[in-house]
mmCIF file of C-alpha atoms in Angstrom:
data_model
loop_
_atom_site.group_PDB
_atom_site.id
_atom_site.type_symbol
_atom_site.label_atom_id
_atom_site.label_comp_id
_atom_site.label_asym_id
_atom_site.label_seq_id
_atom_site.Cartn_x
_atom_site.Cartn_y
_atom_site.Cartn_z
ATOM 1 C CA MET A 250 179.222 172.765 1.316
ATOM 2 C CA SER A 251 180.200 175.558 3.731
ATOM 3 C CA GLY A 252 176.543 175.704 4.878
ATOM 4 C CA VAL A 253 176.600 171.985 5.739
ATOM 5 C CA ILE A 254 179.853 172.436 7.688
ATOM 6 C CA SER A 255 178.303 175.357 9.602
ATOM 7 C CA VAL A 256 175.253 173.247 10.522
ATOM 8 C CA ILE A 257 177.490 170.376 11.659
ATOM 9 C CA ALA A 258 179.595 172.787 13.732
ATOM 10 C CA LEU A 259 176.435 174.255 15.300
ATOM 11 C CA ILE A 260 175.115 170.782 16.165
ATOM 12 C CA SER A 261 178.492 169.909 17.733
ATOM 13 C CA ILE A 262 178.428 173.050 19.889
ATOM 14 C CA ILE A 263 174.833 172.379 21.008
ATOM 15 C CA SER A 264 175.712 168.752 21.816
ATOM 16 C CA PHE A 265 178.750 169.921 23.790
ATOM 17 C CA ILE A 266 176.642 172.362 25.827
ATOM 18 C CA LEU A 267 173.909 169.755 26.395
ATOM 19 C CA TYR A 268 176.497 167.274 27.667
ATOM 20 C CA PHE A 269 177.834 169.731 30.224
ATOM 21 C CA VAL A 270 174.619 171.511 31.130
ATOM 22 C CA VAL A 271 171.948 168.836 30.994
ATOM 23 C CA LYS A 272 172.444 165.482 32.608
ATOM 24 C CA ARG A 273 169.230 163.663 33.586
ATOM 25 C CA GLY A 274 167.538 167.026 34.000
ATOM 26 C CA ASN A 275 170.237 168.453 36.273
ATOM 27 C CA VAL A 276 173.057 170.907 35.741
ATOM 28 C CA ASN A 277 176.307 168.969 35.459
ATOM 29 C CA LEU A 278 178.468 171.362 37.451
ATOM 30 C CA ARG A 279 181.124 168.752 38.200
ATOM 31 C CA GLU A 280 182.136 168.680 34.544
ATOM 32 C CA ILE A 281 182.185 172.483 34.441
ATOM 33 C CA ASN A 282 184.393 172.510 37.547
ATOM 34 C CA LYS A 283 186.768 170.098 35.769
ATOM 35 C CA LEU A 284 186.983 172.554 32.872
ATOM 36 C CA ILE A 285 187.900 175.335 35.305
ATOM 37 C CA GLU A 286 190.533 173.213 37.029
ATOM 38 C CA SER A 287 192.061 172.279 33.667
ATOM 39 C CA GLY A 288 192.320 175.965 32.726
ATOM 40 C CA GLU A 289 189.546 176.032 30.109
ATOM 41 C CA LEU A 290 188.043 179.128 31.687
ATOM 42 C CA GLU A 291 186.390 180.669 28.616
ATOM 43 C CA LYS A 292 184.636 177.431 27.724
ATOM 44 C CA ALA A 293 183.376 176.989 31.293
ATOM 45 C CA LYS A 294 182.297 180.643 31.431
ATOM 46 C CA ASN A 295 180.185 180.348 28.259
ATOM 47 C CA ILE A 296 178.340 177.343 29.668
ATOM 48 C CA LEU A 297 177.789 178.945 33.069
ATOM 49 C CA GLN A 298 176.448 182.144 31.505
ATOM 50 C CA LYS A 299 173.698 180.138 29.782
ATOM 51 C CA ILE A 300 172.789 178.544 33.109
ATOM 52 C CA ILE A 301 172.783 181.838 35.014
ATOM 53 C CA TYR A 302 170.829 183.712 32.316
ATOM 54 C CA SER A 303 168.194 180.947 32.325
ATOM 55 C CA LYS A 304 167.531 181.891 35.983
ATOM 56 C CA LYS A 305 167.703 178.221 36.938
ATOM 57 C CA SER A 306 171.051 178.588 38.626
ATOM 58 C CA GLY A 307 171.800 177.841 42.255
ATOM 59 C CA PRO A 308 174.649 179.072 44.459
ATOM 60 C CA ASP A 309 177.147 176.631 42.923
ATOM 61 C CA ALA A 310 176.808 178.176 39.448
ATOM 62 C CA HIS A 311 177.523 181.619 40.900
ATOM 63 C CA PHE A 312 180.433 180.255 42.936
ATOM 64 C CA LEU A 313 182.011 178.622 39.878
ATOM 65 C CA MET A 314 181.540 181.837 37.900
ATOM 66 C CA ALA A 315 183.241 183.737 40.743
ATOM 67 C CA LYS A 316 186.073 181.207 40.590
ATOM 68 C CA ILE A 317 186.514 181.890 36.860
ATOM 69 C CA TYR A 318 186.567 185.657 37.432
ATOM 70 C CA PHE A 319 189.090 185.234 40.256
ATOM 71 C CA LEU A 320 191.417 183.074 38.152
ATOM 72 C CA SER A 321 191.094 185.599 35.296
ATOM 73 C CA GLY A 322 192.105 188.462 37.593
ATOM 74 C CA GLN A 323 188.625 190.051 37.391
ATOM 75 C CA TYR A 324 188.320 190.419 41.145
ATOM 76 C CA ASP A 325 185.487 192.988 41.157
ATOM 77 C CA TYR A 326 183.241 190.639 39.165
ATOM 78 C CA ALA A 327 184.165 187.739 41.448
ATOM 79 C CA GLN A 328 183.159 189.839 44.454
ATOM 80 C CA VAL A 329 179.725 190.585 42.936
ATOM 81 C CA GLU A 330 179.021 186.862 42.454
ATOM 82 C CA LEU A 331 180.209 185.930 45.943
ATOM 83 C CA LYS A 332 178.307 188.743 47.654
ATOM 84 C CA SER A 333 175.098 187.591 45.961
ATOM 85 C CA ILE A 334 175.606 184.116 47.462
ATOM 86 C CA ILE A 335 176.223 185.559 50.934
ATOM 87 C CA LYS A 336 173.202 187.865 50.607
ATOM 88 C CA ASN A 337 170.902 184.912 49.810
ATOM 89 C CA ASP A 338 172.567 182.878 52.596
ATOM 90 C CA LYS A 339 172.366 179.692 50.514
ATOM 91 C CA TYR A 340 175.477 177.638 49.854
ATOM 92 C CA GLY A 341 176.171 174.697 47.591
ATOM 93 C CA ILE A 342 178.312 171.603 47.107
ATOM 94 C CA PHE A 343 181.308 173.432 45.611
ATOM 95 C CA GLY A 344 180.810 176.722 47.389
ATOM 96 C CA HIS A 345 180.517 175.840 51.065
ATOM 97 C CA LYS A 346 180.158 178.859 53.338
ATOM 98 C CA ASP A 347 183.861 178.852 54.264
ATOM 99 C CA GLU A 348 184.880 178.472 50.589
ATOM 100 C CA VAL A 349 182.728 181.452 49.585
ATOM 101 C CA TYR A 350 184.159 183.684 52.308
ATOM 102 C CA LYS A 351 187.712 182.517 51.586
ATOM 103 C CA LEU A 352 187.460 183.280 47.866
ATOM 104 C CA LEU A 353 185.912 186.669 48.654
ATOM 105 C CA ALA A 354 188.655 187.481 51.177
ATOM 106 C CA ASP A 355 191.362 186.377 48.719
ATOM 107 C CA SER A 356 189.824 188.490 45.943
ATOM 108 C CA TYR A 357 190.032 191.542 48.223
ATOM 109 C CA LEU A 358 193.654 190.703 49.033
ATOM 110 C CA LYS A 359 194.526 190.388 45.345
ATOM 111 C CA SER A 360 192.878 193.719 44.542
ATOM 112 C CA GLY A 361 194.678 195.471 47.409
ATOM 113 C CA LYS A 362 191.588 195.974 49.590
ATOM 114 C CA ILE A 363 193.274 194.856 52.794
ATOM 115 C CA ARG A 364 190.638 196.055 55.280
ATOM 116 C CA GLU A 365 187.848 194.243 53.422
ATOM 117 C CA ALA A 366 189.975 191.083 53.274
ATOM 118 C CA TYR A 367 190.604 191.367 57.012
ATOM 119 C CA SER A 368 186.877 191.607 57.740
ATOM 120 C CA HIS A 369 186.083 188.432 55.796
ATOM 121 C CA TYR A 370 189.015 186.496 57.240
ATOM 122 C CA LEU A 371 187.658 187.344 60.709
ATOM 123 C CA THR A 372 184.384 185.717 59.627
ATOM 124 C CA LEU A 373 186.366 182.696 58.442
ATOM 125 C CA GLU A 374 188.073 182.525 61.828
ATOM 126 C CA GLN A 375 184.643 182.210 63.461
ATOM 127 C CA ILE A 376 183.626 179.474 61.015
ATOM 128 C CA ASN A 377 186.848 177.479 61.400
ATOM 129 C CA PRO A 378 189.115 178.642 64.253
ATOM 130 C CA GLU A 379 191.508 175.697 63.842
ATOM 131 C CA GLU A 380 192.417 176.271 60.192
ATOM 132 C CA TYR A 381 196.110 177.016 59.579
ATOM 133 C CA ASN A 382 195.612 178.968 56.325
ATOM 134 C CA ILE A 383 193.173 181.329 58.026
ATOM 135 C CA MET A 384 195.588 182.026 60.890
ATOM 136 C CA ILE A 385 198.613 182.582 58.636
ATOM 137 C CA ASN A 386 196.663 184.932 56.348
ATOM 138 C CA LEU A 387 195.298 186.899 59.302
ATOM 139 C CA GLY A 388 198.881 187.213 60.547
ATOM 140 C CA LYS A 389 200.024 188.547 57.167
ATOM 141 C CA ILE A 390 197.096 190.956 56.895
ATOM 142 C CA CYS A 391 197.691 192.390 60.373
ATOM 143 C CA LEU A 392 201.380 192.754 59.487
ATOM 144 C CA LYS A 393 200.423 194.792 56.387
ATOM 145 C CA LEU A 394 198.068 196.882 58.507
ATOM 146 C CA LYS A 395 200.917 197.498 60.991
ATOM 147 C CA GLU A 396 198.908 195.861 63.771
ATOM 148 C CA TYR A 397 201.957 193.961 64.983
ATOM 149 C CA GLU A 398 200.652 192.687 68.337
ATOM 150 C CA LYS A 399 197.599 191.150 66.650
ATOM 151 C CA SER A 400 199.817 189.763 63.917
ATOM 152 C CA ILE A 401 202.005 188.044 66.521
ATOM 153 C CA GLN A 402 198.937 186.387 68.050
ATOM 154 C CA TYR A 403 197.840 184.957 64.706
ATOM 155 C CA PHE A 404 201.322 183.746 63.755
ATOM 156 C CA GLN A 405 201.555 182.042 67.159
ATOM 157 C CA LYS A 406 198.189 180.349 66.538
ATOM 158 C CA ALA A 407 199.491 179.180 63.157
ATOM 159 C CA LEU A 408 202.565 177.722 64.891
ATOM 160 C CA LYS A 409 200.355 175.765 67.289
ATOM 161 C CA LEU A 410 198.840 174.113 64.226
ATOM 162 C CA ARG A 411 202.211 173.663 62.434
ATOM 163 C CA SER A 412 205.026 173.860 64.948
ATOM 164 C CA THR A 413 207.916 174.328 62.495
ATOM 165 C CA ASP A 414 206.180 176.431 59.849
ATOM 166 C CA PRO A 415 208.829 178.787 58.367
ATOM 167 C CA GLU A 416 206.239 181.289 57.138
ATOM 168 C CA ALA A 417 204.796 181.841 60.618
ATOM 169 C CA ILE A 418 208.272 181.933 62.192
ATOM 170 C CA ALA A 419 209.417 184.522 59.633
ATOM 171 C CA GLY A 420 206.230 186.507 60.246
ATOM 172 C CA LEU A 421 207.033 186.682 63.956
ATOM 173 C CA GLY A 422 210.532 187.888 63.110
ATOM 174 C CA MET A 423 209.154 190.665 60.910
ATOM 175 C CA CYS A 424 206.704 191.765 63.612
ATOM 176 C CA TYR A 425 209.426 191.959 66.255
ATOM 177 C CA TYR A 426 211.616 193.902 63.810
ATOM 178 C CA HIS A 427 208.898 196.547 63.480
ATOM 179 C CA LEU A 428 208.513 196.570 67.275
ATOM 180 C CA ASN A 429 212.272 197.321 67.501
ATOM 181 C CA ASP A 430 213.004 194.068 69.348
ATOM 182 C CA PHE A 431 215.877 193.242 67.000
ATOM 183 C CA ASP A 432 217.405 190.387 69.009
ATOM 184 C CA LYS A 433 214.125 188.471 69.151
ATOM 185 C CA ALA A 434 213.476 189.296 65.493
ATOM 186 C CA ARG A 435 216.887 187.950 64.510
ATOM 187 C CA ASP A 436 216.305 184.684 66.409
ATOM 188 C CA TYR A 437 213.016 184.048 64.587
ATOM 189 C CA LEU A 438 214.356 185.055 61.167
ATOM 190 C CA GLU A 439 217.424 182.828 61.500
ATOM 191 C CA GLN A 440 215.139 179.922 62.416
ATOM 192 C CA ALA A 441 212.918 180.685 59.419
ATOM 193 C CA VAL A 442 215.760 180.610 56.867
ATOM 194 C CA GLN A 443 217.056 177.361 58.366
ATOM 195 C CA PHE A 444 213.683 175.751 57.603
ATOM 196 C CA ASP A 445 213.248 177.479 54.239
ATOM 197 C CA ARG A 446 216.262 179.063 52.545
ATOM 198 C CA ARG A 447 214.031 180.433 49.770
ATOM 199 C CA ASN A 448 212.099 182.722 52.110
ATOM 200 C CA HIS A 449 213.357 185.934 50.516
ATOM 201 C CA SER A 450 211.463 188.239 52.876
ATOM 202 C CA ALA A 451 213.094 186.579 55.895
ATOM 203 C CA HIS A 452 216.541 187.056 54.311
ATOM 204 C CA TYR A 453 215.741 190.715 53.620
ATOM 205 C CA TYR A 454 214.635 191.466 57.186
ATOM 206 C CA LEU A 455 217.638 189.582 58.525
ATOM 207 C CA ALA A 456 219.847 191.769 56.302
ATOM 208 C CA LEU A 457 218.223 194.904 57.749
ATOM 209 C CA ILE A 458 219.018 193.773 61.296
ATOM 210 C CA LEU A 459 222.618 192.838 60.476
ATOM 211 C CA HIS A 460 223.013 196.163 58.661
ATOM 212 C CA LYS A 461 221.795 198.040 61.750
ATOM 213 C CA LYS A 462 224.406 196.179 63.803
ATOM 214 C CA ASP A 463 227.140 197.262 61.327
ATOM 215 C CA LEU A 464 227.731 193.630 60.332
ATOM 216 C CA TYR A 465 228.115 194.660 56.716
ATOM 217 C CA ASP A 466 229.532 191.472 55.189
ATOM 218 C CA GLN A 467 226.794 189.326 56.726
ATOM 219 C CA ALA A 468 224.158 191.874 55.726
ATOM 220 C CA ILE A 469 225.378 191.842 52.104
ATOM 221 C CA LEU A 470 225.032 188.041 51.979
ATOM 222 C CA GLU A 471 221.438 188.254 53.230
ATOM 223 C CA TYR A 472 220.544 191.089 50.858
ATOM 224 C CA GLU A 473 221.906 188.989 47.986
ATOM 225 C CA LYS A 474 219.688 186.068 49.019
ATOM 226 C CA SER A 475 216.618 188.316 48.829
ATOM 227 C CA LEU A 476 217.402 189.567 45.287
ATOM 228 C CA PRO A 477 215.347 186.872 43.452
ATOM 229 C CA ASP A 478 212.163 188.432 44.877
ATOM 230 C CA LYS A 479 211.202 191.172 42.392
ATOM 231 C CA SER A 480 209.325 193.128 45.059
ATOM 232 C CA LEU A 481 212.494 193.291 47.201
ATOM 233 C CA LYS A 482 215.127 193.662 44.483
ATOM 234 C CA LEU A 483 215.380 197.468 44.482
ATOM 235 C CA GLN A 484 215.596 197.738 48.293
ATOM 236 C CA SER A 485 218.143 194.917 48.377
ATOM 237 C CA LEU A 486 220.374 196.538 45.732
ATOM 238 C CA TYR A 487 220.205 199.808 47.638
ATOM 239 C CA GLY A 488 221.022 198.007 50.905
ATOM 240 C CA ILE A 489 224.081 196.343 49.362
ATOM 241 C CA ALA A 490 225.240 199.694 47.941
ATOM 242 C CA ARG A 491 224.875 201.305 51.387
ATOM 243 C CA CYS A 492 226.893 198.503 53.005
ATOM 244 C CA TYR A 493 229.748 198.945 50.523
ATOM 245 C CA GLN A 494 229.596 202.711 50.979
ATOM 246 C CA GLN A 495 229.872 202.317 54.749
ATOM 247 C CA LYS A 496 232.775 199.906 54.209
ATOM 248 C CA GLU A 497 234.295 202.598 51.938
ATOM 249 C CA ILE A 498 234.540 200.200 49.019
ATOM 250 C CA TRP A 499 233.531 202.898 46.583
ATOM 251 C CA THR A 500 233.675 200.993 43.278
ATOM 252 C CA LYS A 501 231.298 198.328 44.600
ATOM 253 C CA ALA A 502 229.017 200.948 46.141
ATOM 254 C CA ILE A 503 228.797 202.805 42.813
ATOM 255 C CA GLN A 504 228.178 199.534 40.949
ATOM 256 C CA TYR A 505 225.174 198.612 43.115
ATOM 257 C CA TYR A 506 223.774 202.148 43.146
ATOM 258 C CA GLU A 507 223.951 202.062 39.335
ATOM 259 C CA ASN A 508 222.201 198.670 39.323
ATOM 260 C CA ALA A 509 219.433 200.174 41.461
ATOM 261 C CA VAL A 510 219.111 203.192 39.146
ATOM 262 C CA ASN A 511 218.991 200.916 36.069
ATOM 263 C CA LEU A 512 216.200 198.903 37.666
ATOM 264 C CA ILE A 513 214.222 202.090 38.361
ATOM 265 C CA GLU A 514 214.706 203.168 34.729
ATOM 266 C CA GLU A 515 213.502 199.755 33.488
ATOM 267 C CA GLU A 516 210.359 200.037 35.606
ATOM 268 C CA ALA A 517 209.837 203.616 34.415
ATOM 269 C CA ASP A 518 210.122 202.447 30.778
ATOM 270 C CA LYS A 519 207.497 199.744 31.390
ATOM 271 C CA LEU A 520 205.131 202.247 32.989
ATOM 272 C CA ARG A 521 205.722 204.723 30.162
ATOM 273 C CA HIS A 522 205.036 202.024 27.551
ATOM 274 C CA ASN A 523 201.800 200.928 29.263
ATOM 275 C CA TYR A 524 200.722 204.546 29.709
ATOM 276 C CA ASN A 525 201.304 205.332 26.013
ATOM 277 C CA LYS A 526 199.372 202.220 24.956
ATOM 278 C CA ARG A 527 196.483 203.250 27.187
ATOM 279 C CA ILE A 528 196.460 206.812 25.804
ATOM 280 C CA GLU A 529 196.577 205.452 22.242
ATOM 281 C CA PHE A 530 193.600 203.191 22.937
ATOM 282 C CA LEU A 531 191.563 206.010 24.519
ATOM 283 C CA THR A 532 192.256 208.426 21.653
ATOM 284 C CA ASN A 533 191.950 205.828 18.841
ATOM 285 C CA PRO A 534 189.738 203.029 20.239
ATOM 286 C CA LEU A 535 188.977 201.514 16.823
ATOM 287 C CA VAL A 536 192.582 201.315 15.591
#
C-alpha cells in the first residue's frame, strides 16, 4: 500500500513539474514567477534548478533564480546569476537590462558593498536618467559615502521628478547637516517631517541640530520621535540623556543613560548567544 502511495506521490510531483516547466514545448516562466511573488521560493527554486541544469535555460531563468536568492538573503549567489546575464549581454522578458542592473545594485546594497552598488546605479542612471528610484538611491549611496555635494545633486534630481518627496527633502537636510550648514539643514528637515512624520532619520537629524542650538526641550521631542527606528534607538537615548544632563535634571539623565546601557547589554547578549551557537555548530556539526 505504501509503495502505491509513493508511486502516486511521484507521479503528482512529475505532473506538477511538467505543468510549470513544459507548456507547448516552452518553459512556463510566468507560472514560476507567480510562485516567487506568492512567496513559494523553495518550490520555484526546485523547478528552476531543473531548467538551468538541463542547459536549456535563457536569461530569464537565471534572473528568476537571482530573484529567489535575493529574496532569501543569499546576495552572493544572486550576484553570480546576474553577472552571468550581464556577461552574456542577453536579456529576457522578466529581466530587462535595467531590472538586472537594479537587482544587482540592490544586492550589493543589502550586503553592505556600497561602492559596487554605486557603480551599478551609475549604469542604471545612463540607462534611465529620468527614473526617480535611481536618483533617490544614488543620493542615499553618496550620503553613505560622505560625498555630500554629489548626494545633493541626486536628491535635487529626485525632487524634480517628485516635487514634494519627503525622502529627498530629508536627504538634502542630512547633507547640509554634514556640511555644517545647520540653518539650511533645519529648513529641509522641518519640511520633511511635515510631509512624513514617520521619517525617523529626519527627526533624529533635526534633534541633533536643536541640541547644538541648546534647544533641549525641542531636541528631546525630536529624539523621542526617532526612537521607533532600531538603528537610531541607542543614539537617541544617549541624546535624550545628554539633554537632561545639560538641563541638570539628573534623575532623568540617569534614567536614559541606564536605558542606553540596558540596550547595549541586550545587543551584547544577542551577539553572545549567536556566537555560542556558531561555536557549538563548528565544534559539533552533527549534533
